[in-house]
Coordinates of C-alpha atoms in Angstrom, one line a residue:
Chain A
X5 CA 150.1 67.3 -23.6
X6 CA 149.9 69.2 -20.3
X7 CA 148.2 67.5 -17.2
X8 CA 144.9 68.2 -16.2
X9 CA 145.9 70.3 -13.3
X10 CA 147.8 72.8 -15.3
X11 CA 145.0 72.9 -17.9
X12 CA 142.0 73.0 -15.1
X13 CA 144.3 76.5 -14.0
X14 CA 144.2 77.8 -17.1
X15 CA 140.8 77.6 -18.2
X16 CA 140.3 79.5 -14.4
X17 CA 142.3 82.3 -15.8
X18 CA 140.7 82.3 -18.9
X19 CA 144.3 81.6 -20.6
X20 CA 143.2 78.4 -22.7
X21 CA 143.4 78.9 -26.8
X22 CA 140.3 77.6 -28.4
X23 CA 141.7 74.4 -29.9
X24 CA 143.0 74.0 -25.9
X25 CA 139.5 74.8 -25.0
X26 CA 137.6 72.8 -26.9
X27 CA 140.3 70.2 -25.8
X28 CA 139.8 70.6 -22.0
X29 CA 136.1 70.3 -22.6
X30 CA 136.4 67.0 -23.6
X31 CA 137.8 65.9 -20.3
X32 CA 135.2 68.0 -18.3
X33 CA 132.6 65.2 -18.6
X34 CA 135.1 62.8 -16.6
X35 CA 135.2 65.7 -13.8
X36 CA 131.8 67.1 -13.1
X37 CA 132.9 69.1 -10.2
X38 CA 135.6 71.2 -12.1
X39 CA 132.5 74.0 -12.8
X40 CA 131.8 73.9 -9.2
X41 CA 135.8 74.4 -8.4
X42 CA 136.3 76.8 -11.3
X43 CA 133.5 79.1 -9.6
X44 CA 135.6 78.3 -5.9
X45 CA 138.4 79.6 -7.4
X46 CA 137.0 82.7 -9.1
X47 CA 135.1 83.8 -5.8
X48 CA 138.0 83.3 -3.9
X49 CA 140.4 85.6 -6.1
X50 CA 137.9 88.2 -5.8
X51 CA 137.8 88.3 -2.3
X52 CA 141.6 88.7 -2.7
X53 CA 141.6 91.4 -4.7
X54 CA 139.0 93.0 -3.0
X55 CA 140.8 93.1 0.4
X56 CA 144.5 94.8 0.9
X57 CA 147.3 92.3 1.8
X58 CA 148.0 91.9 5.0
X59 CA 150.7 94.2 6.5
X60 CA 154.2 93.1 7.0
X61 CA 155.7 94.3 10.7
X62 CA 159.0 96.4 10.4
X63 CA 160.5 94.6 13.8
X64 CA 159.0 91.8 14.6
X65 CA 160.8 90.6 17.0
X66 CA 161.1 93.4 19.2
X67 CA 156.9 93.6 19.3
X68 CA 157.2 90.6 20.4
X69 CA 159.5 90.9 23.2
X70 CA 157.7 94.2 24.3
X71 CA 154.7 91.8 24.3
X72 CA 155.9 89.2 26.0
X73 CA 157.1 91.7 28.8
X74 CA 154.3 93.1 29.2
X75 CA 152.1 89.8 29.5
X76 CA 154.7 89.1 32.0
X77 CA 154.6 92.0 34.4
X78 CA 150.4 91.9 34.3
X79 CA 150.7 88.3 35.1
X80 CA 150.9 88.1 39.0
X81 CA 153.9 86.4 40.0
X82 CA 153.9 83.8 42.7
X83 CA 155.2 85.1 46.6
X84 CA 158.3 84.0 47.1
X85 CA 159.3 84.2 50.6
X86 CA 163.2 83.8 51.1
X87 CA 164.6 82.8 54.2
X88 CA 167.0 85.7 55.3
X89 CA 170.6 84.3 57.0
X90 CA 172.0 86.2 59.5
X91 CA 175.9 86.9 58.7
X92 CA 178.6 88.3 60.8
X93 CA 180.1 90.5 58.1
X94 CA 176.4 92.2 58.0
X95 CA 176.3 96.0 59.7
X96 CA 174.5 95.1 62.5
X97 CA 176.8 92.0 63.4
X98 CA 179.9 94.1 62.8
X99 CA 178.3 97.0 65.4
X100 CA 177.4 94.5 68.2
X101 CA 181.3 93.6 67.6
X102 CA 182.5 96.9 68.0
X103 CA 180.3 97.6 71.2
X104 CA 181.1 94.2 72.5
X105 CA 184.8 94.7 71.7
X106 CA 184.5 98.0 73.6
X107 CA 182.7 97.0 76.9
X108 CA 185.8 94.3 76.9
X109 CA 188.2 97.6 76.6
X110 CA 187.0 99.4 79.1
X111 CA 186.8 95.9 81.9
X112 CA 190.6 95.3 80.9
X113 CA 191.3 99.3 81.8
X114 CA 189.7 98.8 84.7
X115 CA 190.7 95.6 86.2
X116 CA 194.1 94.6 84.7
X117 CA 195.7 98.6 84.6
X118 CA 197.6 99.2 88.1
X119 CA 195.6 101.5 90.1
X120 CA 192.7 101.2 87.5
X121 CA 191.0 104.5 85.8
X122 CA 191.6 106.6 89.2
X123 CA 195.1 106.3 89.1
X124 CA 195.1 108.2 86.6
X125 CA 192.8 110.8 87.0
X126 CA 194.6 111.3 90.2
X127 CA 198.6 111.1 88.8
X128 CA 198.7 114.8 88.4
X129 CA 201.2 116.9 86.8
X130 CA 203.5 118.7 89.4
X131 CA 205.6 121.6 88.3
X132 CA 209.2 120.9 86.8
X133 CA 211.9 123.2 87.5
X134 CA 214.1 123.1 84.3
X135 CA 217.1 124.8 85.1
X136 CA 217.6 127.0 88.8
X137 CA 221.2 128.6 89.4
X138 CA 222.0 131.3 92.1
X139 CA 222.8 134.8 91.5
X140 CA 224.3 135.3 94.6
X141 CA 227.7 133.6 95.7
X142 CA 226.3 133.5 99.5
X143 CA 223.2 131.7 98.3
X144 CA 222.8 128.1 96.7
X145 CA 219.9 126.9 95.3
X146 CA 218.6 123.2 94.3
X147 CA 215.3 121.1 93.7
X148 CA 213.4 119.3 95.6
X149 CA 211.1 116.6 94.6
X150 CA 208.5 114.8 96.5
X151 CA 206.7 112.4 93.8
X152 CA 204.4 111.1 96.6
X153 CA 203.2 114.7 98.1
X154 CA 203.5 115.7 94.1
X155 CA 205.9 119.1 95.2
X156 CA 208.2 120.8 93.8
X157 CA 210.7 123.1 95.7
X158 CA 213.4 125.4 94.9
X159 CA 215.4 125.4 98.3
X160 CA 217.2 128.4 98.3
X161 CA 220.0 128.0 101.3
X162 CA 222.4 131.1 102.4
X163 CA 219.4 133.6 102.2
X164 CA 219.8 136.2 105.2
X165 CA 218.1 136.0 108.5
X166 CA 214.7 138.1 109.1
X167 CA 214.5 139.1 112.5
X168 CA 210.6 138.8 113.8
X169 CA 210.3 142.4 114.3
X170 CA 210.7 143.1 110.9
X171 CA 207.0 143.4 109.4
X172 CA 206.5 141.3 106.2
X173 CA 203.9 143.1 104.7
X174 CA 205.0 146.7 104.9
Chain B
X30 CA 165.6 97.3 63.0
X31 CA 165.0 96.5 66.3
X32 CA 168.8 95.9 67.4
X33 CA 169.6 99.7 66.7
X34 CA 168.7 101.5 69.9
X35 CA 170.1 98.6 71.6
X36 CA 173.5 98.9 69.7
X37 CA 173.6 103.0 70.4
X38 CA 173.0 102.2 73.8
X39 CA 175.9 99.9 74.2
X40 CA 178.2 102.3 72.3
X41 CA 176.2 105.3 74.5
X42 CA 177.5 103.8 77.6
X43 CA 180.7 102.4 76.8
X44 CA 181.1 106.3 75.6
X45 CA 180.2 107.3 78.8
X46 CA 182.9 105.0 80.9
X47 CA 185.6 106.4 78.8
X48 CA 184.6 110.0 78.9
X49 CA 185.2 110.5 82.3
X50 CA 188.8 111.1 82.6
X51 CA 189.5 114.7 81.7
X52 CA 192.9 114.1 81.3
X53 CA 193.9 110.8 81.0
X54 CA 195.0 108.6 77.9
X55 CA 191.7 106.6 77.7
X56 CA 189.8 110.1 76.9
X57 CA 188.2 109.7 73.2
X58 CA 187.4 113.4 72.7
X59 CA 189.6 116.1 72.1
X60 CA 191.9 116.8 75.4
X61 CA 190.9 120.0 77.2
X62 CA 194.9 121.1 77.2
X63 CA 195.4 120.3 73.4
X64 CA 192.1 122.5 72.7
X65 CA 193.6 125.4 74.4
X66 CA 197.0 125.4 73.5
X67 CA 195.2 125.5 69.2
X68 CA 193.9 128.6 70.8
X69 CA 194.1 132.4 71.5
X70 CA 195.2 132.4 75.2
X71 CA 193.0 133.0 77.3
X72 CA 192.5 136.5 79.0
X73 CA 191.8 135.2 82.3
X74 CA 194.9 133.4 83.2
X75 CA 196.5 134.4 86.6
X76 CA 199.4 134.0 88.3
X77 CA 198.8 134.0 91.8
X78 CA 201.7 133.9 95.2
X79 CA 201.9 134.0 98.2
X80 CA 204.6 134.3 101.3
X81 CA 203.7 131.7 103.8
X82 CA 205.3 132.1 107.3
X83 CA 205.6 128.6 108.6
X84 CA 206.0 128.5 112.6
X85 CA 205.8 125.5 115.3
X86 CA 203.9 127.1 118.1
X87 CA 202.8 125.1 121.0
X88 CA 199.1 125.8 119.5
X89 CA 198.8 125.8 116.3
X90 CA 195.8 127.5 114.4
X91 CA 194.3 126.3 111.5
X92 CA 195.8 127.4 108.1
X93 CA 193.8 130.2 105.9
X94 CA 191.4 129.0 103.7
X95 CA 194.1 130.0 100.5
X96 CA 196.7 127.2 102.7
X97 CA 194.7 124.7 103.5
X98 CA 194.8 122.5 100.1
X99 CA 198.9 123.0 100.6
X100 CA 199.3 122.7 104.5
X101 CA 199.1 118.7 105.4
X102 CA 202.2 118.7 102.1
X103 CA 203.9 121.7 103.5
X104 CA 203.6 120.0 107.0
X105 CA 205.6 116.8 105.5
X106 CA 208.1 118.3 103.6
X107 CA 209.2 121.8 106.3
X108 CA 208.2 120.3 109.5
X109 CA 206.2 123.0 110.9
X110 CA 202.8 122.6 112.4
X111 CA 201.4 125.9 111.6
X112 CA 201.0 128.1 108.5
X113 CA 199.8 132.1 108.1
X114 CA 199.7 133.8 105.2
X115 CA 201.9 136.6 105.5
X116 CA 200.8 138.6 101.9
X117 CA 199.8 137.5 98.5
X118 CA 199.6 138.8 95.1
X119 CA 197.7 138.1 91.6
X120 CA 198.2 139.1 88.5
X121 CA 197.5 138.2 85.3
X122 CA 199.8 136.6 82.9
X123 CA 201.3 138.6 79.9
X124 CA 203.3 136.5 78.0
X125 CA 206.4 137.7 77.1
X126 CA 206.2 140.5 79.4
X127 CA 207.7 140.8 82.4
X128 CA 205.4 140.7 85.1
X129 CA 206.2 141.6 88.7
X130 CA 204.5 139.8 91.6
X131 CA 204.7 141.6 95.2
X132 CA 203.4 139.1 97.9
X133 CA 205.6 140.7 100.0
X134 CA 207.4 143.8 99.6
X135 CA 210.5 142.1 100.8
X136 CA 210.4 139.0 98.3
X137 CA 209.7 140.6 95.0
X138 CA 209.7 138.1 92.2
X139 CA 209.7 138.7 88.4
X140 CA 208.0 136.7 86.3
X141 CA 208.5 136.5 82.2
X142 CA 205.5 133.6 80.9
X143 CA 205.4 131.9 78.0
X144 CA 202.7 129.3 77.2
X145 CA 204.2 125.7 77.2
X146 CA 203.5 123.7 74.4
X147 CA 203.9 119.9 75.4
X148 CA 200.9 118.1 76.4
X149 CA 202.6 117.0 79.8
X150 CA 202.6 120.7 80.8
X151 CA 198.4 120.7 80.7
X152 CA 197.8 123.5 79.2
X153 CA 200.8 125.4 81.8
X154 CA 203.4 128.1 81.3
X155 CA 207.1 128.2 81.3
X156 CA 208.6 130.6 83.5
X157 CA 211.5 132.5 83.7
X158 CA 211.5 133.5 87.4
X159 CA 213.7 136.0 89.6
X160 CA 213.3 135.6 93.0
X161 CA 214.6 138.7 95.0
X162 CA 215.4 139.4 98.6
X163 CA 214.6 143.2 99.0
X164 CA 216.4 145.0 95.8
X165 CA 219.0 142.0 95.8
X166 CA 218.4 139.3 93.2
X167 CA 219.4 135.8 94.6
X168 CA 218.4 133.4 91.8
X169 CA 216.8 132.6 88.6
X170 CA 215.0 129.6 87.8
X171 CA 213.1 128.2 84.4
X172 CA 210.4 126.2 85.7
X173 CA 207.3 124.5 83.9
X174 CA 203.8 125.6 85.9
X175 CA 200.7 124.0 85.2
X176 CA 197.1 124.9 87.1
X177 CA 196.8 122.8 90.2
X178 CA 200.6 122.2 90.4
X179 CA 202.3 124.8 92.5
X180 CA 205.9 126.0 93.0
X181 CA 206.9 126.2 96.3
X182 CA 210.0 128.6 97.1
X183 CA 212.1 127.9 100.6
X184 CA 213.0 131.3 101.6
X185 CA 214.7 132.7 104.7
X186 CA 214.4 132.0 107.9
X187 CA 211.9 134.4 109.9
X188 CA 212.2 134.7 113.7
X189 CA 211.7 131.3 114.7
X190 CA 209.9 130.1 111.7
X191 CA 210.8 129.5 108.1
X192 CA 209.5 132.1 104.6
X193 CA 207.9 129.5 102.1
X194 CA 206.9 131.3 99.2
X195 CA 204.2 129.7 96.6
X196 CA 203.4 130.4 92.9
X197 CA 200.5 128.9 91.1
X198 CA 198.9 129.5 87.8
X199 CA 195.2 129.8 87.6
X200 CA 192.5 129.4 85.2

């Protein structure tokens, strides 16, 4: 014999045989609320075929990540105010190195060279004779150098005497 | 930020301290005589001399205006107390042409340029110079000129005083 509960589910349906029927009907007097949960049963399978099922999401995962994301950027977040540490290696610590390093430059140049920046604004060049040689066998010539005066001279010896009545610029 | 004037300011003048050597090894900017050797020569290059009669008179006057940068030198290195200009000449440089320069008819000199390229010779020529004596050649030199570094030429001696001659190149 099947148990009540399977029997109760088919009377619901409206699957009982008679003999089954006038079986189960029997037992009803023991349960006086099966009418009561038969007409539960039947309202609430109307309802369900009344309404559609509800729909299944293709990706439901990914809805609920764009969800989530969005909950999170509408959500204000708390301020969090870092503390910024200074580093050398930064731009503006490797620039005050560069203009420190130079100012240091330019106190050696001017203390520690000999003679400091004017000596060398004054060490001019002087002219340079590279090669001199006489074309006369009465006349020599040779260089003369005077570092300190910075002059150069080609001293021509053997040249012929000028009287001072001869005009120069005739 | 507020460190950035502060930092071009430091680099402005530290700019500034080295800048001011036109020629020296400290300059950071392009050197004037490198510049114009990566050049067309300039038109306005000259070559200018000049026969100098040197004398000791018992007054001396005071040297031309043209002398009187060269006078205390030439006064160390000749001897002689006073200086006249007896003729001068200027002519531009053609380079590779033989240029003639007539201070004085009697000391004609012929001068063949060619622009030097060292950095030593500051932007200066070399020179391939004849010095005459009238029509009679007495010598040839090859000298390196710059501007602001004469040649000085001992010539004959002239009455009681001594010919200097004196090349330059000028910008």
């Amino acid at each position: 014999m099947k148990p009540f509960e399977e029997q109760f589910t088919a009377w619901v349906d409206g699957k009982l045989t008679d003999a089954e029927l006038a079986e189960f009907e029997k037992q009803l007097a023991e349960h006086p609320d099966a009418a009561a949960d038969r007409d539960d049963a039947l309202k609430l399978g109307r309802l369900l075929r009344a309404h559609p099922p509800v729909l299944e999401m293709p990706n439901p995962d990914f809805f609920n990540h764009q969800l989530l994301q969005r909950i999170e950027a509408e959500t204000p977040k708390p301020r969090v105010v870092e503390k910024k540490q200074w580093s050398f290696w930064s731009i503006p610590g490797l620039a005050w190195a560069g203009a420190s390093c130079l100012i240091v430059a330019g106190a050696l140049f001017a203390t520690m060279i000999p003679g400091g920046p004017k000596h060398l604004e004054t060490s001019t060049y002087f002219a340079q004779v590279v090669e001199n040689w006489s074309t006369d066998p009465n006349v020599t010539a040779s260089t003369v150098y005077d570092p300190k005066d910075q002059m150069t001279v080609v001293w021509l010896d053997g040249l012929d005497y000028i009287p001072a009545t001869y005009a120069l610029n005739k | 930020m507020r460190i950035w004037p502060a930092i071009l300011l430091l680099l402005g003048l530290a700019g500034l301290a080295f800048g001011v050597d036109k020629d020296g090894a400290m300059t950071l900017s392009i050197p004037k005589d490198v510049s114009r050797t990566a050049t067309a020569m300039p038109k306005n290059d000259r070559i200018w001399s000049a026969v100098i009669l040197a004398t000791n008179p018992d007054a001396p006057k005071e040297p031309p205006v043209e002398l009187r940068e060269f006078a205390p030198r030439l006064k160390r290195m000749f001897g002689y107390t006073q200086f006249e200009l007896a003729g001068s000449a200027t002519e531009e440089i053609d380079e590779l042409t033989e240029n003639w320069l007539l201070p004085s008819p009697i000391f004609p000199l012929s001068v063949t340029a060619r622009r030097a390229t060292s950095k030593e010779a500051r932007g200066g020529y070399l020179l391939n110079l004849k010095i005459f004596q009238q029509n009679r050649q007495v010598c040839t030199s090859e000298v390196k000129l710059a501007p602001n570094s004469p040649l000085f030429i001992r010539g004959p001696l002239y009455g009681k005083g001594q010919i200097i001659i004196v090349l330059q190149v000028q910008h």
